Short mmCIF file of C-alpha atoms and ligand atoms in Angstrom, two decimals:
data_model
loop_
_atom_site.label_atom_id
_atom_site.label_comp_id
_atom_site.label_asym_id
_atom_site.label_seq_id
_atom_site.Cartn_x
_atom_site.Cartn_y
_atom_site.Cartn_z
CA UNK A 115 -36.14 83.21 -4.70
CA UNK A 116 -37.37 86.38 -5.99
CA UNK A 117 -40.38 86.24 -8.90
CA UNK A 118 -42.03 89.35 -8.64
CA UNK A 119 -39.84 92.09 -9.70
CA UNK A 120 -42.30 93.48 -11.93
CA UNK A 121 -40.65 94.27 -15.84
CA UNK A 122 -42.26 96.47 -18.43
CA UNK A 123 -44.06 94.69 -21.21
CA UNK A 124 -41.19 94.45 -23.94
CA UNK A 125 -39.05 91.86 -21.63
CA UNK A 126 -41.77 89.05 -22.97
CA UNK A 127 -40.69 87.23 -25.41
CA UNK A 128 -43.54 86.62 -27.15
CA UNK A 129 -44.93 90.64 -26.95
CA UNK A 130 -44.78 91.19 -30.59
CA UNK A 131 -48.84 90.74 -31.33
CA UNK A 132 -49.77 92.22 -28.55
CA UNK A 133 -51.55 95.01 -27.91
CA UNK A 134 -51.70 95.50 -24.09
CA UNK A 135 -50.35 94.63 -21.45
CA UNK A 136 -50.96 91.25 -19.40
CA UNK A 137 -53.18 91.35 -16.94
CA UNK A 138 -51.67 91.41 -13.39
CA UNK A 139 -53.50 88.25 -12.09
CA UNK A 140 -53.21 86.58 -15.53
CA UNK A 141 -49.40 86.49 -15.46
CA UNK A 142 -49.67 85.07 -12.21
CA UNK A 143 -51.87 82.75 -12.61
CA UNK A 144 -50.28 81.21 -15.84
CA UNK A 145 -46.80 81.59 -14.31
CA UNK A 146 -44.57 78.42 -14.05
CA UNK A 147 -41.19 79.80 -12.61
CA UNK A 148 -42.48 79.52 -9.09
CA UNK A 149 -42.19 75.59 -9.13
CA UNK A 150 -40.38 74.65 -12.58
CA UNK A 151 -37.14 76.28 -11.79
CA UNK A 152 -36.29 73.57 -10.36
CA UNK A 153 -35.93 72.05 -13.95
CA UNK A 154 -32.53 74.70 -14.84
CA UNK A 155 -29.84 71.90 -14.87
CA UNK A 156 -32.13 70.14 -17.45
CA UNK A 157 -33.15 73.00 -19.38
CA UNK A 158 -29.32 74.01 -19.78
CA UNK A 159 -27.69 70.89 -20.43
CA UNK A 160 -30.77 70.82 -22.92
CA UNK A 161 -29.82 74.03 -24.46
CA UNK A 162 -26.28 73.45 -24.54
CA UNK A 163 -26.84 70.25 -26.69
CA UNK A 164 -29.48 72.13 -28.80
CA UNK A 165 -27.02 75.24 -29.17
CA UNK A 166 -23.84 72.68 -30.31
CA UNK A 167 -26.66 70.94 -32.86
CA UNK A 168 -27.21 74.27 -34.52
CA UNK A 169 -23.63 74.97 -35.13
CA UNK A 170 -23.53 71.25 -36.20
CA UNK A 171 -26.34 72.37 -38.93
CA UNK A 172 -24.15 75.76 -39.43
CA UNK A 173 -27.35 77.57 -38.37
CA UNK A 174 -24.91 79.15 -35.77
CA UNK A 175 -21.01 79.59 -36.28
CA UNK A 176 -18.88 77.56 -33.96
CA UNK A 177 -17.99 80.76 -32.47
CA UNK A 178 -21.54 81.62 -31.84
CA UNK A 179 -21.88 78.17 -30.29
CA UNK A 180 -19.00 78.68 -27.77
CA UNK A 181 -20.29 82.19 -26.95
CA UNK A 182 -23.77 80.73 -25.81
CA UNK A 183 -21.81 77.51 -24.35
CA UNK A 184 -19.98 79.77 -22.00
CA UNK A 185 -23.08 82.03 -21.46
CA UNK A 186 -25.61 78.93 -20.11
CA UNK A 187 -22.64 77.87 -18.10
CA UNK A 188 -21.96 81.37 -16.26
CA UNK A 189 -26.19 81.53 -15.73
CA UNK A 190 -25.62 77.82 -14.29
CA UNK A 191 -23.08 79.31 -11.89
CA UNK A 192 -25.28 82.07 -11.02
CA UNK A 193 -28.48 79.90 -9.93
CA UNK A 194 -26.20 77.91 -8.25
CA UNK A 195 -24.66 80.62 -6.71
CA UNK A 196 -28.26 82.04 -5.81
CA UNK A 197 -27.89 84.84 -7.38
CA UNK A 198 -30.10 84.66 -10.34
CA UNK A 199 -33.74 86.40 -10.16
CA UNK A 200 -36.38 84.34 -11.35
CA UNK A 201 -38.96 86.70 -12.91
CA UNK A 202 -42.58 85.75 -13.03
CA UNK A 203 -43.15 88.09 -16.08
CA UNK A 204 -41.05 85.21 -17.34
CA UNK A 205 -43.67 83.19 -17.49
CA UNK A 206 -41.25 79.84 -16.40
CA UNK A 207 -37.66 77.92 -15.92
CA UNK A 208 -37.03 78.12 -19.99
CA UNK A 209 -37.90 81.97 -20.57
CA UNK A 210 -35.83 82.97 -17.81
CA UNK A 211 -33.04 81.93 -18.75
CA UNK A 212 -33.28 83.24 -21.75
CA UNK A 213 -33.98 86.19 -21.29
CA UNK A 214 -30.85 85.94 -18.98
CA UNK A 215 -28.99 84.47 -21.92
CA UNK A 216 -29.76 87.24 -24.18
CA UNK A 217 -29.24 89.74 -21.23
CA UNK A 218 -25.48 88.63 -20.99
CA UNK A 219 -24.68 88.08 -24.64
CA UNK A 220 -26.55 90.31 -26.47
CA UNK A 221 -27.08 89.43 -30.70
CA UNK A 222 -25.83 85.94 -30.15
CA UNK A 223 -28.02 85.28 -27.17
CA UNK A 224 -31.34 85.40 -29.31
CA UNK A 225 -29.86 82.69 -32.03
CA UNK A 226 -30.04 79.98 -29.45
CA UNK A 227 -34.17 79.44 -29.76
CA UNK A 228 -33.68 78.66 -33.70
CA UNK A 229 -35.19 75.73 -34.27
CA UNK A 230 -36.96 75.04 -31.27
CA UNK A 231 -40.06 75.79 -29.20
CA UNK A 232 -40.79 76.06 -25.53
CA UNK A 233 -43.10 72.89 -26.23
CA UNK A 234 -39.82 70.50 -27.02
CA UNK A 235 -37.77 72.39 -24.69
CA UNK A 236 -40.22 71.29 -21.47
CA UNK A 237 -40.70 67.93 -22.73
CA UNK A 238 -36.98 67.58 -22.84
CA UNK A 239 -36.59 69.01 -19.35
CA UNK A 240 -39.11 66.79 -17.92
CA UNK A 241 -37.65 63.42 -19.32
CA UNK A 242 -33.59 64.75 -18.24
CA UNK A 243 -35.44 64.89 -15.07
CA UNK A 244 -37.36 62.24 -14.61
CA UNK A 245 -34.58 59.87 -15.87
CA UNK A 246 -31.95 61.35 -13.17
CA UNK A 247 -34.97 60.89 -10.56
CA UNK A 248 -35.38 57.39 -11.65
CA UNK A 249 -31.77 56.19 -11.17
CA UNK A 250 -31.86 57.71 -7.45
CA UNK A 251 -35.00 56.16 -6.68
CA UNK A 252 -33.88 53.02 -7.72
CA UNK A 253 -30.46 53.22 -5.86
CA UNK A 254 -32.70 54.51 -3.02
CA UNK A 255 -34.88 51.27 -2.91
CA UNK A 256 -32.00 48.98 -3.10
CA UNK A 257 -30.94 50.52 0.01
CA UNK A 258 -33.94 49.82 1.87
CA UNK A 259 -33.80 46.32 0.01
CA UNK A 260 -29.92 45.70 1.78
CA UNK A 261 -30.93 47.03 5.40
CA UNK A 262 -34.10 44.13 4.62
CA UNK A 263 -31.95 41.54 3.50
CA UNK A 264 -29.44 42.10 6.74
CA UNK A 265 -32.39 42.01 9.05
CA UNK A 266 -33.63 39.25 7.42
CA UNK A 267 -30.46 37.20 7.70
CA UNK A 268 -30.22 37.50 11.54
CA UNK A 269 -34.03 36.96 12.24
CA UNK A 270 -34.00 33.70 9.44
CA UNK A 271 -34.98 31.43 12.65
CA UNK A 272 -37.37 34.10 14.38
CA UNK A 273 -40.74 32.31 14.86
CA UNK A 274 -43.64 34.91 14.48
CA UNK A 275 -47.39 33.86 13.53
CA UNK A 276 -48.10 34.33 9.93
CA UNK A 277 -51.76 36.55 9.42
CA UNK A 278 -55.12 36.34 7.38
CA UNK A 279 -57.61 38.42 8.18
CA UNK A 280 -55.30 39.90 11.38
CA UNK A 281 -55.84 36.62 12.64
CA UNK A 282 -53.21 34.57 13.48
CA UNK A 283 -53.19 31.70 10.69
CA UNK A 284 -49.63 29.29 10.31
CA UNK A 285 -46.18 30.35 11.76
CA UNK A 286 -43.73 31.71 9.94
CA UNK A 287 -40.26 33.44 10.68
CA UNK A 288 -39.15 36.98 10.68
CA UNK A 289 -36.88 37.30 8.12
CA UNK A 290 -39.52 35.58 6.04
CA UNK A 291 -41.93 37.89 6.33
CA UNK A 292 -39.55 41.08 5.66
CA UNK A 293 -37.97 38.79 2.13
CA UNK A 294 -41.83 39.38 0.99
CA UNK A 295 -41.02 43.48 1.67
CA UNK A 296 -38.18 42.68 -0.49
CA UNK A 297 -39.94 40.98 -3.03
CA UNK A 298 -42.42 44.00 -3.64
CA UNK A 299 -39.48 46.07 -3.28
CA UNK A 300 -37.97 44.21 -6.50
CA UNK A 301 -41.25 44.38 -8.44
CA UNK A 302 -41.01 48.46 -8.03
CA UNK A 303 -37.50 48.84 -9.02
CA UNK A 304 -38.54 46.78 -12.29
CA UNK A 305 -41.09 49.07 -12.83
CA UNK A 306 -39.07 51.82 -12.89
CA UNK A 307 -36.45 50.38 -14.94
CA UNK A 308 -39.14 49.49 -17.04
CA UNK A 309 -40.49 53.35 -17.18
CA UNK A 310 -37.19 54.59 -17.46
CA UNK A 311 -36.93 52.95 -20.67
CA UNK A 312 -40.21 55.14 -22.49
CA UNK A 313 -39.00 58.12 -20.54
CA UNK A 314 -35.68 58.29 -22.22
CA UNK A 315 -36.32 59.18 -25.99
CA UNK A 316 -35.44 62.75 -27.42
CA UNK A 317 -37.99 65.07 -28.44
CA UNK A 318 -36.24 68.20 -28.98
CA UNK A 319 -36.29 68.55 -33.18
CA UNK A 320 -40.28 68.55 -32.57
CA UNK A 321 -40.13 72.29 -32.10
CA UNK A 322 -43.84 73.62 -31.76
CA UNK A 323 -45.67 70.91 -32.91
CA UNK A 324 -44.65 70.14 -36.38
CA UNK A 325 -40.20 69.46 -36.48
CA UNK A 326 -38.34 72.34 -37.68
CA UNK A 327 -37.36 73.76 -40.89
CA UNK A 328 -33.57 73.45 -40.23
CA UNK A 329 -31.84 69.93 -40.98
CA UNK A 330 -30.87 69.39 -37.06
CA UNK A 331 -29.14 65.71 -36.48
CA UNK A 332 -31.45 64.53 -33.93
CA UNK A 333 -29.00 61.50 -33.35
CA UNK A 334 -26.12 63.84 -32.45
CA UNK A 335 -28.37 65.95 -29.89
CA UNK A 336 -29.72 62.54 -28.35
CA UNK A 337 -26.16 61.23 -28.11
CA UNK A 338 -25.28 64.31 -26.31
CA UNK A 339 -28.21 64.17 -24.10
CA UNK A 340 -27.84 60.20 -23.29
CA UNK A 341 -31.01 59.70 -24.54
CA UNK A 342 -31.41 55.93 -26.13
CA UNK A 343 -33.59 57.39 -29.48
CA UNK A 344 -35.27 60.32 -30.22
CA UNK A 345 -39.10 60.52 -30.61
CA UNK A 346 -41.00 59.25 -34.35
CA UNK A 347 -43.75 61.98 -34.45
CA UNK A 348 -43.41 65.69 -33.04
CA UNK A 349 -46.98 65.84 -32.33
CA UNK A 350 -47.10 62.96 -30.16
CA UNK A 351 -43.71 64.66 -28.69
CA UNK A 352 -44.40 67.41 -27.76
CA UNK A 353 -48.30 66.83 -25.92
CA UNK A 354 -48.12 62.92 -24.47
CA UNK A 355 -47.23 63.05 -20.94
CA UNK A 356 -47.99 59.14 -20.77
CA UNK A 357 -44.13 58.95 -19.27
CA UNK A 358 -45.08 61.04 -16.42
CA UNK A 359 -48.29 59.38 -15.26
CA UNK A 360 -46.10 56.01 -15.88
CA UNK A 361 -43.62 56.98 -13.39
CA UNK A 362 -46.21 58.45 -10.86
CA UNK A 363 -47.90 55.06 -11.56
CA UNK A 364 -44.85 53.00 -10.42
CA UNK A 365 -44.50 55.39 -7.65
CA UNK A 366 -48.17 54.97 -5.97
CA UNK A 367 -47.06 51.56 -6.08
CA UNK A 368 -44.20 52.13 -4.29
CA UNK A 369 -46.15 54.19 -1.55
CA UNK A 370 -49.18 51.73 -1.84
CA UNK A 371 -45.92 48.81 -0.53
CA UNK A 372 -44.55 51.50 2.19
CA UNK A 373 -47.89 52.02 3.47
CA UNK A 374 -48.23 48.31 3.98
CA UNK A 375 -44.57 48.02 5.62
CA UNK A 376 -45.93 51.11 8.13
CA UNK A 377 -48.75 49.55 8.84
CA UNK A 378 -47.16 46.73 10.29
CA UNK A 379 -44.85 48.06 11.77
CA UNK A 380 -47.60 50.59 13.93
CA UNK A 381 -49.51 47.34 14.76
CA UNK A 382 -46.61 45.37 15.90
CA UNK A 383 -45.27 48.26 17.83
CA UNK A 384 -48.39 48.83 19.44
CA UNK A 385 -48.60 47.90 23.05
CA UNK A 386 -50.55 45.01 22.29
CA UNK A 387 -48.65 42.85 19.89
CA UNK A 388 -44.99 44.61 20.93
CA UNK A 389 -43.09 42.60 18.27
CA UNK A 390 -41.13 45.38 17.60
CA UNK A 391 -40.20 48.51 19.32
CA UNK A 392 -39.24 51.60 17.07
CA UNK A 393 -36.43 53.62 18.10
CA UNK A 394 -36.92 56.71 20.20
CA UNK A 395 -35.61 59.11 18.26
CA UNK A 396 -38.05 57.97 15.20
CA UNK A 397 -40.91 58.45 17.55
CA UNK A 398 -42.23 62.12 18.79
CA UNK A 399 -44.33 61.99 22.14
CA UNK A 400 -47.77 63.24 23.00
CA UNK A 401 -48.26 67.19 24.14
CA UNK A 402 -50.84 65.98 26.78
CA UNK A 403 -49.94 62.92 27.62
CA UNK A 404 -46.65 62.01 29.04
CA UNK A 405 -46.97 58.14 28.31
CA UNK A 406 -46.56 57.93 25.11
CA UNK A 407 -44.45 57.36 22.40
CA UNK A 408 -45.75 57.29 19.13
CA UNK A 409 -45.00 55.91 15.62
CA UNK A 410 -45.15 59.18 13.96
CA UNK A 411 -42.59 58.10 11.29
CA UNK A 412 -44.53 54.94 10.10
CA UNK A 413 -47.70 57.14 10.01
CA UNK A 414 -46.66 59.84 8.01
CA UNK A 415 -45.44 57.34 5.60
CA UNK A 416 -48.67 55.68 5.50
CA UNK A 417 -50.38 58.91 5.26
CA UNK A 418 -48.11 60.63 2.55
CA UNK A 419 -49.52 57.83 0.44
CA UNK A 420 -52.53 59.51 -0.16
CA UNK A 421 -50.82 62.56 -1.74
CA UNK A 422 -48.80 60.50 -4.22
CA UNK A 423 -51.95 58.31 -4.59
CA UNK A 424 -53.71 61.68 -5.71
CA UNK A 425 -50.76 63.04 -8.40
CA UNK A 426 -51.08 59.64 -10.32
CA UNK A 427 -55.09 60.40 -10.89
CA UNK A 428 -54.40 64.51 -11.00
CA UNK A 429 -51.88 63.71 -13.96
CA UNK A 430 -54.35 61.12 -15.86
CA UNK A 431 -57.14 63.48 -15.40
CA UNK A 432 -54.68 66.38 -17.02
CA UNK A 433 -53.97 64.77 -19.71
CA UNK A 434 -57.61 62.92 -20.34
CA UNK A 435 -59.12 64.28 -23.79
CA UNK A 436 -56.36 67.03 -24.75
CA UNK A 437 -56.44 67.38 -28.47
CA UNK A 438 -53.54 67.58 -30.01
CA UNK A 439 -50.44 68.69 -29.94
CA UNK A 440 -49.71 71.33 -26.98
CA UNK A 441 -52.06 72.18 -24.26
CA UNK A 442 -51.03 75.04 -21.56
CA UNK A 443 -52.93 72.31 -19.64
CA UNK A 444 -49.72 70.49 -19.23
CA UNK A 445 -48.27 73.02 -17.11
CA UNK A 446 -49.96 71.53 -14.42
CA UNK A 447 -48.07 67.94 -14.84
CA UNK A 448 -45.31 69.46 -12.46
CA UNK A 449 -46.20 69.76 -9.04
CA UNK A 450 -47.73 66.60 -9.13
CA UNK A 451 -44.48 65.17 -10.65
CA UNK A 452 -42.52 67.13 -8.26
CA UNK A 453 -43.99 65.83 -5.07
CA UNK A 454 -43.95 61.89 -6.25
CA UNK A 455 -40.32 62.50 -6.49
CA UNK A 456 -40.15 64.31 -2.96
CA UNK A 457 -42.43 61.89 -0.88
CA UNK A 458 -41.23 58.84 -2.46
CA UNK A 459 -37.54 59.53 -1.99
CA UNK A 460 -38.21 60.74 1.76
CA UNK A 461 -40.14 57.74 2.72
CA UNK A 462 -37.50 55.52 1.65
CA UNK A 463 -34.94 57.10 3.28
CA UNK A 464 -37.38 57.07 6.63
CA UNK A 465 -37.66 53.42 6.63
CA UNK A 466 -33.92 52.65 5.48
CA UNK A 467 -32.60 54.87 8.50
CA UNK A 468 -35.24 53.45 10.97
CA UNK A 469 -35.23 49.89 10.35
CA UNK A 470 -31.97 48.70 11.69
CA UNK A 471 -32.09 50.44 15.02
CA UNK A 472 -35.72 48.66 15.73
CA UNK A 473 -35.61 45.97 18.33
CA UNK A 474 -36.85 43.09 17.78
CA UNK A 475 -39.10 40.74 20.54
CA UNK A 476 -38.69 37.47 19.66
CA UNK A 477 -40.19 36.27 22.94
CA UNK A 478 -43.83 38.35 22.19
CA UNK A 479 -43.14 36.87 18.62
CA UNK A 480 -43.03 33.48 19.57
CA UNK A 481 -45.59 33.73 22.08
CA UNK A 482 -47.97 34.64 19.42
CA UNK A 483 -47.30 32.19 17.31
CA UNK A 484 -48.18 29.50 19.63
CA UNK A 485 -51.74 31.07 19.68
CA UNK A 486 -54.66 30.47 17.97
CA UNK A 487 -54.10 27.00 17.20
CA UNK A 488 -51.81 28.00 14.55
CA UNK A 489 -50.42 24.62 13.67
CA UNK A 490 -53.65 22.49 13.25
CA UNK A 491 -53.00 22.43 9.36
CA UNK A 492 -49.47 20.87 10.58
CA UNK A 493 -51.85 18.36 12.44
CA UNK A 494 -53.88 17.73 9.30
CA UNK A 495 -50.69 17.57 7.15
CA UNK A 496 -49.74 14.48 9.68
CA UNK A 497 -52.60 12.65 9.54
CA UNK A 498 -52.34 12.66 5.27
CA UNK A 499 -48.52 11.65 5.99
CA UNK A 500 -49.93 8.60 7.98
CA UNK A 501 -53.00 7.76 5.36
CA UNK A 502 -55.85 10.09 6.07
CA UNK A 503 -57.56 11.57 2.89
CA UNK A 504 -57.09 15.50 3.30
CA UNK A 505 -60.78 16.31 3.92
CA UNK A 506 -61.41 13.56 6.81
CA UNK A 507 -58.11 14.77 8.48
CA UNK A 508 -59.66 18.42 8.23
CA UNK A 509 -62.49 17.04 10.11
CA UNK A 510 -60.56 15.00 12.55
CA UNK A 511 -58.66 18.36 13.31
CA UNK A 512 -61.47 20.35 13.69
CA UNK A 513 -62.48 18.51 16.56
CA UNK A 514 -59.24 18.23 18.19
CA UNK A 515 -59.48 22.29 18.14
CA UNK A 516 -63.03 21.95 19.31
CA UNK A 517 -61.85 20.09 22.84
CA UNK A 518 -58.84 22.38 22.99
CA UNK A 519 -60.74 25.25 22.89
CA UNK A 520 -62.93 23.80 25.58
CA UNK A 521 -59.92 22.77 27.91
CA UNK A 522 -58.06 25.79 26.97
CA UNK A 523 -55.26 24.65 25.42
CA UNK A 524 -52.44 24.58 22.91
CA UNK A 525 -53.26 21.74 20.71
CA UNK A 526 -49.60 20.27 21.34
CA UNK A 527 -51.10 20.26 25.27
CA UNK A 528 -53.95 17.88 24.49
CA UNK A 529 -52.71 14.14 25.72
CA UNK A 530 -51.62 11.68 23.63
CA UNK A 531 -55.01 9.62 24.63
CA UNK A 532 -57.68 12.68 23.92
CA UNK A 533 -55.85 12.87 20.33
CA UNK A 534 -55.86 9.48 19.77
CA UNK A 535 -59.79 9.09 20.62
CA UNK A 536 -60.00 11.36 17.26
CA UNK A 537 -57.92 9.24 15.24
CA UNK A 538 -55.85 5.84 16.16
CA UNK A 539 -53.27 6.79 13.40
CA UNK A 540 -52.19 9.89 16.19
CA UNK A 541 -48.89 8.51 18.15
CA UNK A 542 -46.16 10.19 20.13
CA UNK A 543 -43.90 11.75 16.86
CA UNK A 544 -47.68 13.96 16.37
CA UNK A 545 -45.73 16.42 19.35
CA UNK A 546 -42.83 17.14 17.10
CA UNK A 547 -45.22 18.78 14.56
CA UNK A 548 -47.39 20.87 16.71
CA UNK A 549 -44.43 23.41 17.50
CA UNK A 550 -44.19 26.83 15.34
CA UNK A 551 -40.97 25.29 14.81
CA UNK A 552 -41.72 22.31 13.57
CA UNK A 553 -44.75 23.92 11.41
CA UNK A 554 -41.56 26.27 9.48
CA UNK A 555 -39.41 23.06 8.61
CA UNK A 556 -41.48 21.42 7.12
CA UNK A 557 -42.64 23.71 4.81
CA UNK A 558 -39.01 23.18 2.83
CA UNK A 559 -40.14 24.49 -0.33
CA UNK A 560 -39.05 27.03 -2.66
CA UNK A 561 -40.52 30.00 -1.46
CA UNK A 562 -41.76 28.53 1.71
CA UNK A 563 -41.44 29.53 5.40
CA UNK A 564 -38.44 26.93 6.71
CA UNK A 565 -35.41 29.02 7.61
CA UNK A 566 -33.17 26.71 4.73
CA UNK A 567 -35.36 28.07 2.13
CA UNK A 568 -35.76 31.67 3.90
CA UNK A 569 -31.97 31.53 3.62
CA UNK A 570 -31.65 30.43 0.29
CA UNK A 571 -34.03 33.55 -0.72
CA UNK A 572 -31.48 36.19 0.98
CA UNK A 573 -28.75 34.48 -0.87
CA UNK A 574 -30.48 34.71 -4.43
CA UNK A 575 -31.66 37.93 -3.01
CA UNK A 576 -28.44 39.80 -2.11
CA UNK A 577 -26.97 38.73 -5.31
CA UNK A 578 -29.65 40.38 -7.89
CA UNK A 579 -29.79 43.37 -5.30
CA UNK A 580 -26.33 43.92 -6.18
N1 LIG B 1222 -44.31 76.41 -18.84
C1 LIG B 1222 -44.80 75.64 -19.91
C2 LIG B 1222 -45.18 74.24 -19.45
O1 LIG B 1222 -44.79 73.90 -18.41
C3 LIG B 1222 -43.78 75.55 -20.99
C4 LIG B 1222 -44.34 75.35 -22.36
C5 LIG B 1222 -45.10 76.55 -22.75
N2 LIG B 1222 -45.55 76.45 -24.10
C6 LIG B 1222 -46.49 77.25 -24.58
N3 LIG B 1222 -46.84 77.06 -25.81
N4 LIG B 1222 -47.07 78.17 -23.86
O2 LIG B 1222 -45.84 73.49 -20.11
#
């Protein structure tokens, strides 16, 4: 892209009033066009609707209309083409191209900005965008949400220990631990459905800060523009970026789950839990040592967080105590938008490409799970099945783990006779509970661990995924 092709002072706009020139490091510094181009297929498809709402009004002819149609779709074709020069003496995305506009067509070009300021025209842009960003993001999390659900449904039976405090605490399987990565995958696409919803309302008719003079039929240019309604005060309009920091809100969250998911995954790749080994070519090596193989892709994820953690408190802190209406100040919601879009749509992608090529150790899985005494609540649970009050079999189990720490031991190793010294209600059947598989069955509840129900959750799962 080229910005700085230096133009002489009449090409702004907005010269009239003034008296000198801007100041070289000024019109850099309050240049847009290096970052907001980006916005052009918004901030035509939003001129094209505005331009067909002024002939609508009969501000503009029909003819007129079709002229400046045809024009913002040729300077379309051009960016596309890349062969439009972005100026920065353009200040941004929406001066550009009209300057362009007026470049092309002349008289007609210079009708299109009846009606209208750059202030409704960004505001527009942004919400166009957002909303198309929304839709992909969601489509992109229910693809991480299907390559879940699949891994889920083959690892239903997959004893692993279940963890508080990184300490092994009650087994659980495999696939239930990923349906609770699906579950706060579920709560984020909600969230942005539920963004989506204050993002998509019209505020072009707000011009400046006060509406416009001409009688524009805000329902025709929101039909036009897809959006659901249009906005109930042009102050409010034109200034609130609440939508934005909304959507960057719902996409820390999104990060804040990822970076869980990568955690886990780097500890149960690591050598000492090897749970799970990540493919090789999601991995990059070490320049000094020739051992290793690290889980680069996990770790970027988990670090990336921070940056999309830091856009959600740069936008509140923009838009904390602006007065009303406008504020250049704005200008600066963006980058930070930008990069929440960027980060959040890579790291998706990272994790749906990686996950189904990991392989899975059941053995390591189930070995740990069989540590640290993992079913002594089953044990408790048993003794309440055969009469104990709760709190006395919590006791009675405590001990049991006592003596099986000293003999080091599985509890489901300790004889029949030790167990029974703690409680005369123990018999044989106590064996069948003290396995990580018995532990899962039994806890046949909605929502709980057994494989029946873990099943039952993929079903319900796959079919609101859908
Ligand atoms: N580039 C500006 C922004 O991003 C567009 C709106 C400029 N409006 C103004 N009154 N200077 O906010």
């Amino acid at each position: 892209m080229s910005t700085d092709k230096r133009k002489p002072h009449k090409h702004k706009p907005w010269a009239g009033r003034f008296l000198e020139q801007t100041d070289a490091f000024v019109e850099k510094f309050t240049a847009s066009v290096g970052f907001d181009w980006l916005l052009y297929p918004y901030d035509i498809e939003g001129s094209r609707a505005h331009a067909r709402t002024l002939a609508r009004a009969g501000v503009i002819t029909e003819a007129e209309c079709e002229q400046l149609l045809a024009g913002l779709n040729e300077i379309l074709r051009e960016i596309e083409r890349g062969e439009f020069t972005w100026e920065t003496a353009l200040e941004d995305v929406h001066m550009n191209i009209e300057a362009r506009l007026i470049e092309r067509l002349g008289e007609v070009g210079k009708k299109l900005h009846t009606g209208r300021s750059r202030n409704d025209q960004v505001a527009t842009d942004l919400r166009l965008y957002l909303r198309a960003e929304i839709d992909v993001i969601q489509q992109a999390i229910r693809g991480l949400q299907t390559v879940l659900l699949d891994l889920a449904s083959q690892h239903a039976d997959t004893i692993m220990p279940g963890f508080t405090h990184l300490q092994v605490a009650q087994p659980v399987t495999f696939g239930h631990h990923l349906m609770a990565w699906v579950e706060m995958l579920e709560r984020d696409h909600a969230r942005l459905a539920d963004c989506r919803a204050r993002v998509n309302i019209m505020p072009l008719g707000s011009a400046a800060l006060a509406g416009t003079s001409y009688r524009l039929d805000r329902r025709y240019t929101a039909e036009l523009l897809g959006f659901e309604r249009w906005s109930n005060n042009s102050l409010d309009a034109v200034s609130d970026r609440d939508f934005a920091i909304e959507f960057c809100a719902a996409g820390a969250l999104i990060m804040m789950h990822l970076s869980r998911m990568a955690e886990e995954l780097i500890l149960w790749n690591c050598p000492r839990f090897r749970f799970v080994e990540l493919p090789d070519r999601f991995c990059t090596g070490s320049s000094i040592m020739p051992q290793k193989k690290n889980p680069d892709v996990p770790e970027l994820v988990r670090g990336k967080t921070g940056r999309v953690h830091g856009h959600l408190v740069a936008l509140l802190t923009v838009m904390k105590a602006q007065p009303l209406a406008y504020n250049r100040d704005n200008q600066e919601d963006k980058e930070p938008i930008f990069d929440t879009v960027d980060t959040v749509k890579d790291c998706l992608r990272a994790f749906t490409d990686m996950l189904p090529a990991i392989r899975v150790n059941k053995a390591a899985m189930r070995a740990a799970a069989d540590e640290g005494y993992s079913t002594a609540t089953d044990l408790a649970d048993y003794l309440v099945r055969k009469g104990v009050a709760f709190r006395d079999a919590h006791e009675i189990v405590g001990r049991a783990v006592k003596l099986a720490i000293e003999q080091e031991k599985p509890l489901g190793e300790l004889p029949l006779e030790v167990l029974r010294k703690l409680s005369s209600r123990i018999e044989q059947d106590v064996f069948a509970v003290l396995t990580p598989e018995g532990s899962v069955d039994a806890r046949n509840l909605p929502g709980g661990a057994a494989p029946a129900q873990v099943r039952a959750q993929i079903d319900s799962a796959r079919r609101c995924t859908r």
